[in-house]
Amino acid sequence: MKTKSMKPQDILVLAKIVAMGKKPWNGQDLATELCISKSEVSESLNRSKYARLLDFSKRKVNAATFLEFLEHGIRYVYPAETSGRQKGFLTAFSAAPLNKKIASQTAMVWASENGTALGESIKPLYPAVVKAIQKDKALYELLSLIEAIRIGRVREIDLAKNELKARFQNYALQ
């Protein structure tokens, strides 16, 4: 029996749908773009529908509900794990768009040999994140904002929430 409980890859799938905006998509498109299997996407869509994070048709993210989960639950359900100084891709408050508003002595990164930054490494929500962000700037920014909520202090979290709220409102209006 398949679990109905949310999994970390569900956040990745939902963020990708939001990042795509009005662009039409299918399960295979998501699988290819996110570097995960089509069955993982299908199961993720079913779990997200069950959690009411997707509409009945499984085509549109319930932006307000997803935002509420990110604002109030993500850091408790999927707490961030750091793993020392490594090379990788900037994330959280070290990446756009928050890096224009927050100056920090410590860079936060998702570890990757392909990355160009050196900083404190955060384990991504799901291993495919690092590959997926290299293909999609909008997804990269959304996931970085989500990481800021997972790892940040009050100021970083508030800035990330406000930025996510604006992006989700734009998505909901499409």
C-alpha angles and dihedrals in degrees: 000000000000117000120246092203117110118257129202093254088061089069089052092051094047092047090051091052090051091046090053092056111182094351110121116243143175133199093267091053091053092046092051095044093046097042093235132114124275090239090055089053092048093049090045092053090050093050092047091050090050090050089049092241089120128046122252093270091052089231104102130047115234090236098193093050094045091048091050090053092049093047097047110019116026096081091052100040095042107020116193119255121205123204110186135270115332144149115263150104119318115251144167111021091347093067134062131315098020096043088074091058102036128054113200135176091214121062117211118214143176102233115249137146087224093056123102102204131082118216151110106317123232119196105238121237089254131008093243091063093087093054094041096052091056089065100044128041094191091053090046091055094046093050091046089054090050089051090052088059092047096049108017136103123239096282095047091045093050092049091048092049092051092049092047091048091055093048093046091049089054090049093048092051093056 
